[in-house]
Short mmCIF file of C-alpha atoms (C1' of nucleotides) in Angstrom, two decimals:
data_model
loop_
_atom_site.label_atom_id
_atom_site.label_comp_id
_atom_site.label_asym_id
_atom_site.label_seq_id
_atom_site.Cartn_x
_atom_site.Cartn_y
_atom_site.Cartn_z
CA UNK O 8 8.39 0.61 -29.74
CA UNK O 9 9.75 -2.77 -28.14
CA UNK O 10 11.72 -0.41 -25.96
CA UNK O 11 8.59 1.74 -25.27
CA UNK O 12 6.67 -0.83 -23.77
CA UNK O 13 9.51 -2.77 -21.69
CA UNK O 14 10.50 0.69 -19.99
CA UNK O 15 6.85 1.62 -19.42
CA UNK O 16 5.90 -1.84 -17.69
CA UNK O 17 9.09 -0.92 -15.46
CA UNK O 18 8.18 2.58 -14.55
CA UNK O 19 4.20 1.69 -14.13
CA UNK O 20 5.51 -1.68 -12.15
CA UNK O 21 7.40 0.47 -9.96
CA UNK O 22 5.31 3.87 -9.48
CA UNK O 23 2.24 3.13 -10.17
CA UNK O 24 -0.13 3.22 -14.07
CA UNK O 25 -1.90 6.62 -12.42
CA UNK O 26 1.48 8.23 -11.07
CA UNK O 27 3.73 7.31 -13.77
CA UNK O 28 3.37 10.01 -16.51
CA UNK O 29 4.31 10.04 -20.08
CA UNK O 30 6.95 12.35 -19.88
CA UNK O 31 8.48 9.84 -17.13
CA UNK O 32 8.45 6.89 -19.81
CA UNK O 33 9.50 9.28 -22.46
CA UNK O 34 12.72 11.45 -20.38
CA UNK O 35 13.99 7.75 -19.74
CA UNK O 36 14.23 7.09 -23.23
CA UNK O 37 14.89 10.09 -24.36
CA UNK O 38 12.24 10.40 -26.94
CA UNK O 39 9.76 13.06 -27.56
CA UNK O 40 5.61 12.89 -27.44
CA UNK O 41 5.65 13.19 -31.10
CA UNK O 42 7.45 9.45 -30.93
CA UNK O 43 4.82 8.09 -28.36
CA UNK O 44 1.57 9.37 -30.38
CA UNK O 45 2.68 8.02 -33.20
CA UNK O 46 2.85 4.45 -32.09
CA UNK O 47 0.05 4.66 -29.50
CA UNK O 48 -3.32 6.35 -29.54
CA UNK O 49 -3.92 6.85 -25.79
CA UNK O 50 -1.81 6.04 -22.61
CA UNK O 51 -4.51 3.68 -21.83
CA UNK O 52 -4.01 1.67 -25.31
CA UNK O 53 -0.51 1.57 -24.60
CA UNK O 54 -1.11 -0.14 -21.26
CA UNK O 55 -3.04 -2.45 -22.77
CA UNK O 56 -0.66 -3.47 -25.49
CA UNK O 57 1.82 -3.53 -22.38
CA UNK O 58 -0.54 -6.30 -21.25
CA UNK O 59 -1.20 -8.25 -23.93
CA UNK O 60 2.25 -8.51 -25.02
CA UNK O 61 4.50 -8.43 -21.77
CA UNK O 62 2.79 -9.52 -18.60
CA UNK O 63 0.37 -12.21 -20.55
CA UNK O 64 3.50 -13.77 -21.56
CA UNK O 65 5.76 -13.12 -18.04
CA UNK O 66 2.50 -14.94 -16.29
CA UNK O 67 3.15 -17.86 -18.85
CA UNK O 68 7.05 -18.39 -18.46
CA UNK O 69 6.52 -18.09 -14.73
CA UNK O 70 3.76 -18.99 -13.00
CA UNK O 71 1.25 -21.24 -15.73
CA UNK O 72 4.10 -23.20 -18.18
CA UNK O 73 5.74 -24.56 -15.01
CA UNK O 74 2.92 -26.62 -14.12
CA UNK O 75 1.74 -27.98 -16.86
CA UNK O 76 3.74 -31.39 -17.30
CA UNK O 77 2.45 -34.76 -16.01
CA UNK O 78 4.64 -35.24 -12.96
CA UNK O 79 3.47 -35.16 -9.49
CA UNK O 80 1.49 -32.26 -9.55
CA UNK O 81 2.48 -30.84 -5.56
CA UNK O 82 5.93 -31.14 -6.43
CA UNK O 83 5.62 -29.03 -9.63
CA UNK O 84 3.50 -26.63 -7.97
CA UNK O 85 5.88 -26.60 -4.75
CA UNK O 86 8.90 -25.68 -7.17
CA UNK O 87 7.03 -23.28 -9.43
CA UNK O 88 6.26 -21.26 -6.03
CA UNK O 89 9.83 -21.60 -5.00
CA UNK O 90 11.09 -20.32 -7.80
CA UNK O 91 8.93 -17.56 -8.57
CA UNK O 92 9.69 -16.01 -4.80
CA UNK O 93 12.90 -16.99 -4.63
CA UNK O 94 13.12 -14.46 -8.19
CA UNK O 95 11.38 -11.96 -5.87
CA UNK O 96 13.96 -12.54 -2.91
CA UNK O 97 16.68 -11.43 -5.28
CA UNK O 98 15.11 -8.97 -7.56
CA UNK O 99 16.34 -5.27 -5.93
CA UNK O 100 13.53 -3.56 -7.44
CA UNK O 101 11.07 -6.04 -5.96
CA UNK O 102 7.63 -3.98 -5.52
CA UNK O 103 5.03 -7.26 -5.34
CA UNK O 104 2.94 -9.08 -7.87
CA UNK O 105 2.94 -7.61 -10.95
CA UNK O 106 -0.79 -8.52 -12.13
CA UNK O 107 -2.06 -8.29 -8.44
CA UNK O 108 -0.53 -4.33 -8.06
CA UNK O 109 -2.40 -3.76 -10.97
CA UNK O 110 -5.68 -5.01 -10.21
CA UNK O 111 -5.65 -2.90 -6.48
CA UNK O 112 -4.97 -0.23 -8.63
CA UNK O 113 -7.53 -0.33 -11.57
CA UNK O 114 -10.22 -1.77 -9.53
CA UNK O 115 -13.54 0.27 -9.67
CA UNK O 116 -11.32 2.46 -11.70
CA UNK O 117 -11.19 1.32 -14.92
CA UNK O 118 -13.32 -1.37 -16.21
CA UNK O 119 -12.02 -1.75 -19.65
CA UNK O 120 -8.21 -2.24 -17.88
CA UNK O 121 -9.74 -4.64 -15.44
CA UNK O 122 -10.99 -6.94 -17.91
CA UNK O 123 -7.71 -7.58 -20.02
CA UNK O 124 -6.59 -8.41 -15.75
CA UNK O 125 -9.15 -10.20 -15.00
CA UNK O 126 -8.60 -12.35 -17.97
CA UNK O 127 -5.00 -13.37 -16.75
CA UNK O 128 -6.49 -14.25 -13.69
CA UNK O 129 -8.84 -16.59 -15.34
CA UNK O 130 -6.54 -17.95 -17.19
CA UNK O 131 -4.09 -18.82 -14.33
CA UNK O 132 -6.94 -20.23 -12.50
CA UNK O 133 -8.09 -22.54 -14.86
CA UNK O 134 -4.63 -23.60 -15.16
CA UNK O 135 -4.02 -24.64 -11.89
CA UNK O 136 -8.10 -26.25 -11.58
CA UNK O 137 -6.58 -29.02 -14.54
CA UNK O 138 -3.04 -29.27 -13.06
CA UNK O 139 -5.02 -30.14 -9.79
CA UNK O 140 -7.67 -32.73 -11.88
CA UNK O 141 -4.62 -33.85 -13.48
CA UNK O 142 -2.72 -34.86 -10.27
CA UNK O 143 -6.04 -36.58 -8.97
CA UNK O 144 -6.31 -38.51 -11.93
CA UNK O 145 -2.58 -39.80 -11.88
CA UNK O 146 -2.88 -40.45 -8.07
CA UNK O 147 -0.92 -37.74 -6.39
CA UNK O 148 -3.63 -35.75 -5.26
CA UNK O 149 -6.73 -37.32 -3.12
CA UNK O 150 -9.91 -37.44 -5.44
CA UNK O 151 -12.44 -36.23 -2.71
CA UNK O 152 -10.40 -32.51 -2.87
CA UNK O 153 -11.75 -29.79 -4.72
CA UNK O 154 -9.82 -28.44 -7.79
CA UNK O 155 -11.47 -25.38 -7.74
CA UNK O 156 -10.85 -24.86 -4.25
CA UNK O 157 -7.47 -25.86 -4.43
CA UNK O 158 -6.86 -23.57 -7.33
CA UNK O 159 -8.61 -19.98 -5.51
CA UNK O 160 -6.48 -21.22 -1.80
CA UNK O 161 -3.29 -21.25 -3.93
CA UNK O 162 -4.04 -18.15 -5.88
CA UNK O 163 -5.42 -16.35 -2.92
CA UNK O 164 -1.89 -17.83 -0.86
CA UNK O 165 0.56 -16.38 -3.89
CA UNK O 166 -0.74 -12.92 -4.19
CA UNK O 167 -0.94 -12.83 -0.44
CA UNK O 168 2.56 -13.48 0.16
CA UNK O 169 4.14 -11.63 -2.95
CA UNK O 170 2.50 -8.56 -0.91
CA UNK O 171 3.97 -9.30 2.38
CA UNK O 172 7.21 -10.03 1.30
CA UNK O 173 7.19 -6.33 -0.09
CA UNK O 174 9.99 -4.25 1.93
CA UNK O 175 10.10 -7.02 5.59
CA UNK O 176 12.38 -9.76 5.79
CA UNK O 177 11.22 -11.09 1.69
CA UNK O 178 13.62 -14.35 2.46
CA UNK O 179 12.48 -15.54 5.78
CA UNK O 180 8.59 -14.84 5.04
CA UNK O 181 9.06 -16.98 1.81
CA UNK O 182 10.76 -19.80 4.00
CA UNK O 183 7.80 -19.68 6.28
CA UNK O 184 5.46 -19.93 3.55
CA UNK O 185 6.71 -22.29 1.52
CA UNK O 186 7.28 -24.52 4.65
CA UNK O 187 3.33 -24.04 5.04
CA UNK O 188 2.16 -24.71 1.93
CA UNK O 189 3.90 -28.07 2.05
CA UNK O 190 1.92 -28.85 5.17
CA UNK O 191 -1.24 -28.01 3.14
CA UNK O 192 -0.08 -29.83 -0.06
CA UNK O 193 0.42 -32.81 2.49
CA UNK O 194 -3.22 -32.51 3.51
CA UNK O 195 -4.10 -33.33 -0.53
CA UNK O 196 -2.53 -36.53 -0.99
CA UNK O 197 -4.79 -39.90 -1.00
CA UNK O 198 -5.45 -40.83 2.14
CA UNK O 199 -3.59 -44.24 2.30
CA UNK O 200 -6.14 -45.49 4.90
CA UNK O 201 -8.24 -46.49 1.76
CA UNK O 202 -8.37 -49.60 0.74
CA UNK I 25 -12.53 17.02 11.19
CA UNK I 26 -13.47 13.52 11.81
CA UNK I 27 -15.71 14.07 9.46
CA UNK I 28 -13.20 14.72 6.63
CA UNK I 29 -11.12 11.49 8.10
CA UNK I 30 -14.29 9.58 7.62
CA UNK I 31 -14.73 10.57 3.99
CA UNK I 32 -10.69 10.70 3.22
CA UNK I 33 -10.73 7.21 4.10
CA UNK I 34 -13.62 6.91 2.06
CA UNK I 35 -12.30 8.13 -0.99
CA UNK I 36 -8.71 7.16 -0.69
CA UNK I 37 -10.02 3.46 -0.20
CA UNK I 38 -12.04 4.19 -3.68
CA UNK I 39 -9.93 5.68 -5.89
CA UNK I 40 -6.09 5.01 -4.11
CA UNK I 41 -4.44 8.30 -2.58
CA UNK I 42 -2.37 9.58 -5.43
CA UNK I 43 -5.57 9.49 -7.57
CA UNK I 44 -7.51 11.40 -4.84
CA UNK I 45 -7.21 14.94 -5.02
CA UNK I 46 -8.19 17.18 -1.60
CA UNK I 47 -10.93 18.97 -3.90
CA UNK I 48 -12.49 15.91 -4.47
CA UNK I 49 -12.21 15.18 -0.56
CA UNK I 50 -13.91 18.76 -0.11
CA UNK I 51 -15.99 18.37 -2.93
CA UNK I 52 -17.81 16.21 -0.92
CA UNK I 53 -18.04 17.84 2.52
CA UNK I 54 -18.42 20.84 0.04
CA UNK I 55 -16.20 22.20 2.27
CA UNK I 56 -12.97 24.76 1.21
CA UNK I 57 -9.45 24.27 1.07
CA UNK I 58 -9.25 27.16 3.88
CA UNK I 59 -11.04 24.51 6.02
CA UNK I 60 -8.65 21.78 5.01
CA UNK I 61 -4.75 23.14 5.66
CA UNK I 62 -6.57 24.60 8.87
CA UNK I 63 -6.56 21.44 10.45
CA UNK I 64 -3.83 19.72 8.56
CA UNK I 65 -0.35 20.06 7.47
CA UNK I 66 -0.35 18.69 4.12
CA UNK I 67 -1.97 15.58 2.56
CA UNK I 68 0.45 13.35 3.58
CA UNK I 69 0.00 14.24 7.41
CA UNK I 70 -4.18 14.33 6.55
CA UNK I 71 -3.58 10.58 5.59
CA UNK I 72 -0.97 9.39 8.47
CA UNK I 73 -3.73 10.50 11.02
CA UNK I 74 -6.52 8.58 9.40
CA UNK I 75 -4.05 5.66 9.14
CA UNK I 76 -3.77 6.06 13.21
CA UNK I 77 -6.97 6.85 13.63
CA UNK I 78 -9.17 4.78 11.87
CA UNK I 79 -7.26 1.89 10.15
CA UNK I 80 -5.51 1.05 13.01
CA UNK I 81 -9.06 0.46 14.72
CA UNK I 82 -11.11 -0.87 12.13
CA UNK I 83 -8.37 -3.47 11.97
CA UNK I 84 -8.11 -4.12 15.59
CA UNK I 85 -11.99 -4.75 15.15
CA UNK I 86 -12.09 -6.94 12.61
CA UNK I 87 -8.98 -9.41 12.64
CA UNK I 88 -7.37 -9.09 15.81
CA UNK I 89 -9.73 -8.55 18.78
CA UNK I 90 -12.10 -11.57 17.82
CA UNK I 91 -8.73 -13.95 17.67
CA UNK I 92 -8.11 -12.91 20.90
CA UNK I 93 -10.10 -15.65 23.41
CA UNK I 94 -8.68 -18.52 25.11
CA UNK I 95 -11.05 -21.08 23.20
CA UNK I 96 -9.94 -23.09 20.50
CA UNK I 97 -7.87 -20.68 18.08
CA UNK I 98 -8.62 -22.54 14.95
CA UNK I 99 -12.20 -21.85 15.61
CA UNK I 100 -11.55 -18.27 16.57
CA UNK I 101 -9.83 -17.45 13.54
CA UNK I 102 -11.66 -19.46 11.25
CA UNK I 103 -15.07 -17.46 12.70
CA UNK I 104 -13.03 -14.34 12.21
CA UNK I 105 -11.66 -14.43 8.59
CA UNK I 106 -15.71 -15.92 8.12
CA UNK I 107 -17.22 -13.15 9.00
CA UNK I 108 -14.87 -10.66 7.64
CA UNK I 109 -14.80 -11.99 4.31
CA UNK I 110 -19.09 -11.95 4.53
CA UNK I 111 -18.46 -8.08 5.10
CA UNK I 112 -16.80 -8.33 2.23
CA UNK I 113 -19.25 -9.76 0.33
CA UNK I 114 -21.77 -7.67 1.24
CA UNK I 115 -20.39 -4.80 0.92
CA UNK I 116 -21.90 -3.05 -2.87
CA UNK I 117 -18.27 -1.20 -2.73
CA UNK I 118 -15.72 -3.59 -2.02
CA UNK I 119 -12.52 -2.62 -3.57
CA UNK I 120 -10.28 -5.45 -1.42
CA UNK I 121 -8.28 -5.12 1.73
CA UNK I 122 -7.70 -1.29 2.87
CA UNK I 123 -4.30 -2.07 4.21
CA UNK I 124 -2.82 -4.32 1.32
CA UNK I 125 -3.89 -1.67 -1.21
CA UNK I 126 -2.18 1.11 0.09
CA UNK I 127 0.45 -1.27 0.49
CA UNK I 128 0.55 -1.95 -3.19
CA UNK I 129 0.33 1.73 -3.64
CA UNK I 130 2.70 3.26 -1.30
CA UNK I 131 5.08 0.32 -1.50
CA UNK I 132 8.70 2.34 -2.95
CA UNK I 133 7.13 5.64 -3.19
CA UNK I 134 6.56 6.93 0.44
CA UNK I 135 8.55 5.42 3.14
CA UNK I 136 6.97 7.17 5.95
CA UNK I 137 3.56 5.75 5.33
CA UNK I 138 4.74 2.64 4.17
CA UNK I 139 6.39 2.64 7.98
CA UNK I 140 2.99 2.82 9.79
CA UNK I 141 1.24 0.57 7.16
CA UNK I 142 4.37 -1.74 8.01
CA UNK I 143 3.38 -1.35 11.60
CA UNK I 144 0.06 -2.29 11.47
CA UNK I 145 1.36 -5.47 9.51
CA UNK I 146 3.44 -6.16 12.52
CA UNK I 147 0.60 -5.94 15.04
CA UNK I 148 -1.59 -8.37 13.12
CA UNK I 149 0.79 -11.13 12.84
CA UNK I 150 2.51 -10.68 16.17
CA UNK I 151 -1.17 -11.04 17.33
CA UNK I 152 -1.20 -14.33 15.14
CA UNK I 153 2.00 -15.63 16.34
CA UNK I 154 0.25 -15.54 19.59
CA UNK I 155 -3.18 -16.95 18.92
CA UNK I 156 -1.16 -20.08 17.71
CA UNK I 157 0.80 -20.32 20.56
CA UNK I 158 -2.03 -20.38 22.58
CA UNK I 159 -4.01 -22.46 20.54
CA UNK I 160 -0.52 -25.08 20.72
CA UNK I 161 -0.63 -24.63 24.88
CA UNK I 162 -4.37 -25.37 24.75
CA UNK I 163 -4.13 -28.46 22.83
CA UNK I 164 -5.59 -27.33 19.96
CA UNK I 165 -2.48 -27.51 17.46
CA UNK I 166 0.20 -29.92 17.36
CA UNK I 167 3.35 -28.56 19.39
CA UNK I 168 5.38 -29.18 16.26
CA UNK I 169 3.94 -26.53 14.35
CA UNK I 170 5.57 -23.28 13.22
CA UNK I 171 3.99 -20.32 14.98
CA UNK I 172 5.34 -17.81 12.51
CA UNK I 173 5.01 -20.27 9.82
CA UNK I 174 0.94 -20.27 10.26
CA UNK I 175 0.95 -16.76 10.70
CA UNK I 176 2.51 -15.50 7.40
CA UNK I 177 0.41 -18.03 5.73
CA UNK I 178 -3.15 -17.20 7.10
CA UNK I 179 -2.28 -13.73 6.61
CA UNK I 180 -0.72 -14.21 2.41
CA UNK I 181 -3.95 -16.36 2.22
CA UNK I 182 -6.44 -13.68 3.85
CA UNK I 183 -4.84 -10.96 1.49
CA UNK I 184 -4.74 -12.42 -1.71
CA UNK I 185 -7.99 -13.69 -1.15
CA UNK I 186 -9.48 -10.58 -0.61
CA UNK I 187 -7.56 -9.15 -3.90
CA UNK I 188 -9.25 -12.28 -5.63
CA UNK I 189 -12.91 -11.80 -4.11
CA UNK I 190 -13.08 -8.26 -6.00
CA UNK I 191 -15.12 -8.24 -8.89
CA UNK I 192 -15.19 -11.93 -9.92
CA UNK I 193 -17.33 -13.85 -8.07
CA UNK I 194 -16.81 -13.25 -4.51
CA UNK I 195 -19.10 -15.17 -3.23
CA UNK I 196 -18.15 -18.33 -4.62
CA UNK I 197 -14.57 -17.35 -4.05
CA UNK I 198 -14.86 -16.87 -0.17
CA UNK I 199 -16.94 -20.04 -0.04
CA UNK I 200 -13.87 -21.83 -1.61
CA UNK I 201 -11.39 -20.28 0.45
CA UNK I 202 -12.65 -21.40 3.65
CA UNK I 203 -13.16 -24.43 2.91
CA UNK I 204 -9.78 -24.88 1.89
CA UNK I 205 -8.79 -23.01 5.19
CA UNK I 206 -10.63 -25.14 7.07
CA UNK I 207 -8.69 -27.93 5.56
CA UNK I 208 -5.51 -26.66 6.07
CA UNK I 209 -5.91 -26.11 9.51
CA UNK I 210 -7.10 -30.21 10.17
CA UNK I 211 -3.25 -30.58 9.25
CA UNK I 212 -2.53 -28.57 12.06
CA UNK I 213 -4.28 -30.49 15.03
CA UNK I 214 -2.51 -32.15 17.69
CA UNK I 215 -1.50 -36.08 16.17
CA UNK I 216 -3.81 -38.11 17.82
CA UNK I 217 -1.09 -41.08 17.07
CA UNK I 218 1.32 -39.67 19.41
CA UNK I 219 1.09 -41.69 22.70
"C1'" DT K 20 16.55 15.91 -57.83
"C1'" DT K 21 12.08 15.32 -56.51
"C1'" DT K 22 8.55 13.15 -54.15
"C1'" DG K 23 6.36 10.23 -50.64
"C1'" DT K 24 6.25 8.14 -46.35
"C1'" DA K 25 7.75 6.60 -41.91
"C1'" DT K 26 9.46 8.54 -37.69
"C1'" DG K 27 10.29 11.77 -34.48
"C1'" DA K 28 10.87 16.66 -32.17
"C1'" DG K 29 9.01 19.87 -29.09
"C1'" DA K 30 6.07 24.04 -28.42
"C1'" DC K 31 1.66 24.40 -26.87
"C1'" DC K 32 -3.07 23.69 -24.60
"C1'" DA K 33 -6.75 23.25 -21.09
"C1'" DA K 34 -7.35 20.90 -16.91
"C1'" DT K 35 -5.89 19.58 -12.55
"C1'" DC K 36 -2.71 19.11 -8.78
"C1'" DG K 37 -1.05 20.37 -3.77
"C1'" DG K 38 -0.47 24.26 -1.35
"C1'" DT K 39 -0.64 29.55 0.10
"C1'" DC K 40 -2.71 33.58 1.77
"C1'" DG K 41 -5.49 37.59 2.98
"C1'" DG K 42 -9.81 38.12 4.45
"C1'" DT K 43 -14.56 36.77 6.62
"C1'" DT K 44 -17.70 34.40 9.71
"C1'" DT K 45 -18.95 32.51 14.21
"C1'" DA K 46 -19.30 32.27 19.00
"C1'" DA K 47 -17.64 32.76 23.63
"C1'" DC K 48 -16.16 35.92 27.15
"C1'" DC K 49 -15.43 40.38 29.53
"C1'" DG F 2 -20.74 46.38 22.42
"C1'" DG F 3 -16.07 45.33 21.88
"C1'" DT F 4 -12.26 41.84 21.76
"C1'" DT F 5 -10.27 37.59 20.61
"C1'" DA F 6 -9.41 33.32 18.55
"C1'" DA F 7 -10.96 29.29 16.29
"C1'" DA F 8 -12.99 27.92 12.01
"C1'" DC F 9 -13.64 28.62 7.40
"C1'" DC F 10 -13.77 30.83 2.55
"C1'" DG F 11 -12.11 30.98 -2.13
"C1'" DA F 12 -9.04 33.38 -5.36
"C1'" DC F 13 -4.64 32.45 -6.63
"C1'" DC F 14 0.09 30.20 -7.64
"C1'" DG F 15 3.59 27.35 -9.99
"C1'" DA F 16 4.08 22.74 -11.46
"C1'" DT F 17 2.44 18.83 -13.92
"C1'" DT F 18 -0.92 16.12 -16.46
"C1'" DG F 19 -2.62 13.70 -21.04
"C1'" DG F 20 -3.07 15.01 -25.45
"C1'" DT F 21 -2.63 17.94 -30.06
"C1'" DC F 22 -0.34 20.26 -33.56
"C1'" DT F 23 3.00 21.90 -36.69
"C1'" DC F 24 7.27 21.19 -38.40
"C1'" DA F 25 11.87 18.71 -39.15
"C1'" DT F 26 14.51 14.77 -40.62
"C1'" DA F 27 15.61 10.32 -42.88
"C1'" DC F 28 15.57 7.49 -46.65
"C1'" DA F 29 13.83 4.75 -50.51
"C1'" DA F 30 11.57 4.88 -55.07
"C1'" DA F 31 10.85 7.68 -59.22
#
DNA sequence: TTTGTATGAGACCAATCGGTCGGTTTAACC
DNA sequence: GGTTAAACCGACCGATTGGTCTCATACAAA
């Protein structure tokens, strides 16, 4: 069942929820439709339990517990980013952001899907809103910025750049962006001219 | 014919290609599949022309003809991602950037659209690369700046923020995003304490 | 050994897919 | 009116889809 659901994030990952097919998940395990209807009612409830269980907690380990410590907030951000792509760089079978694949996919599609998405979105944004707060309060970040701004311009940045580094030059176009977003990051700090 | 490429688009843009069948295409024009593999090959080659064909230009339209002028390039492109995210907004059926969907969707499963949908990529940020140039021979950005650099950014940025504005908010989103943008690209002025 | 239950096998179903093909309509030209 | 070719119709095909159903196996408790 454990099995079930890693190899069916894979194949959905790579093809596609809509052109990956039962039989795909099942000839790759080499287990029969009686095996997948008994643990799952639907293909739809086992992408959700795919959800709840794998990418909820992949988005954690990644992209949300990273960030979370009381350090200078840029610099965890900065290395949370650089890590995450430079994962991508090296992964073979790189074919873009997980959760934002998904949501291009499902979108307008399926509603019910879209909400157990949507959801992970939240929760990364209000994530990175508090790690924000947090870096204002302890001085790293200017306190005239907006964290909610701050939080949709690095979300919107991520998914952006997970998609471009899809199949052209992944390595250099993460250079370039990271380089950027240290220019931006340098934009938040307190201005010293304060007094 | 152009009729069908209008509504192809349509529908592909909708639902995603794989989960558009030609009936449904037909449905519409209530039109026959006689009609259909009259005046193309197969649905692959019905989709590469409406890439050429209407993509291509809508794109041209919106993101890369209005960066084109010789004013200031921050303004241009700021005015352009403005306007083309209000589209967005005000458009009942959004379902997020054309070409970074069928990125997303083609991305590892057909490498001869993913070509032209790489292509158009190319076009856009070579266009960028440009803009910024200018914009640095103008005086409008700081001759240190990475061309390239501000290119893959605006366009990761523009992307994800379009995946972002779907569904959830997108007013607020966009409103966010700019203003962010707008900040980002203050770091990017000429230093005014260089003698 | 018998029974009960958890787990799985795989034939089968109606619906849908992209694509084919023989035939019909339409309209322009001689 | 006859000829021709472009445009279109729709029945049909084999393959595949998500899902159901009946039946087989495994193994622990009685």
């Amino acid at each position: 069942m454990q099995r079930m659901q890693v190899t069916g994030l894979e194949l959905f990952y790579r093809n596609g929820y809509y052109n990956t097919s039962i039989d795909d998940i099942l000839k790759e395990l080499s287990l029969s439709k009686g095996a997948f209807y008994y643990h799952f009612e639907s293909k739809e409830d086992f992408f959700i339990q795919i959800i709840e269980n794998l990418l909820v907690r992949k988005m954690y380990s990644m992209l949300i517990e990273p960030i979370e410590g009381h350090e200078n907030t840029l610099d965890l951000i900065t290395q949370c980013f650089e890590e995450a792509l430079e994962t991508a760089v090296h992964n073979e079978f790189d074919f873009g952001f997980v959760l934002s694949n998904f949501i291009s996919e499902f979108n307008g599609k399926n509603e019910t899907i879209m909400k157990h998405l949507n959801d992970i979105l939240r929760i990364w944004e209000v994530n990175l809103v508090s790690a924000v707060q947090r870096g204002k309060f302890n001085g790293y970040i200017d306190r005239h910025v907006d964290s909610e701004g701050v939080a949709v311009y690095l979300m919107s940045s991520y998914i952006g750049v997970r998609t471009l580094m899809v199949e052209t030059a992944p390595s250099a176009r993460k250079y370039r962006f990271m380089s950027q977003l240290r220019q931006y990051f340098k934009s938040l700090e307190p201005k010293t001219t304060t007094v």
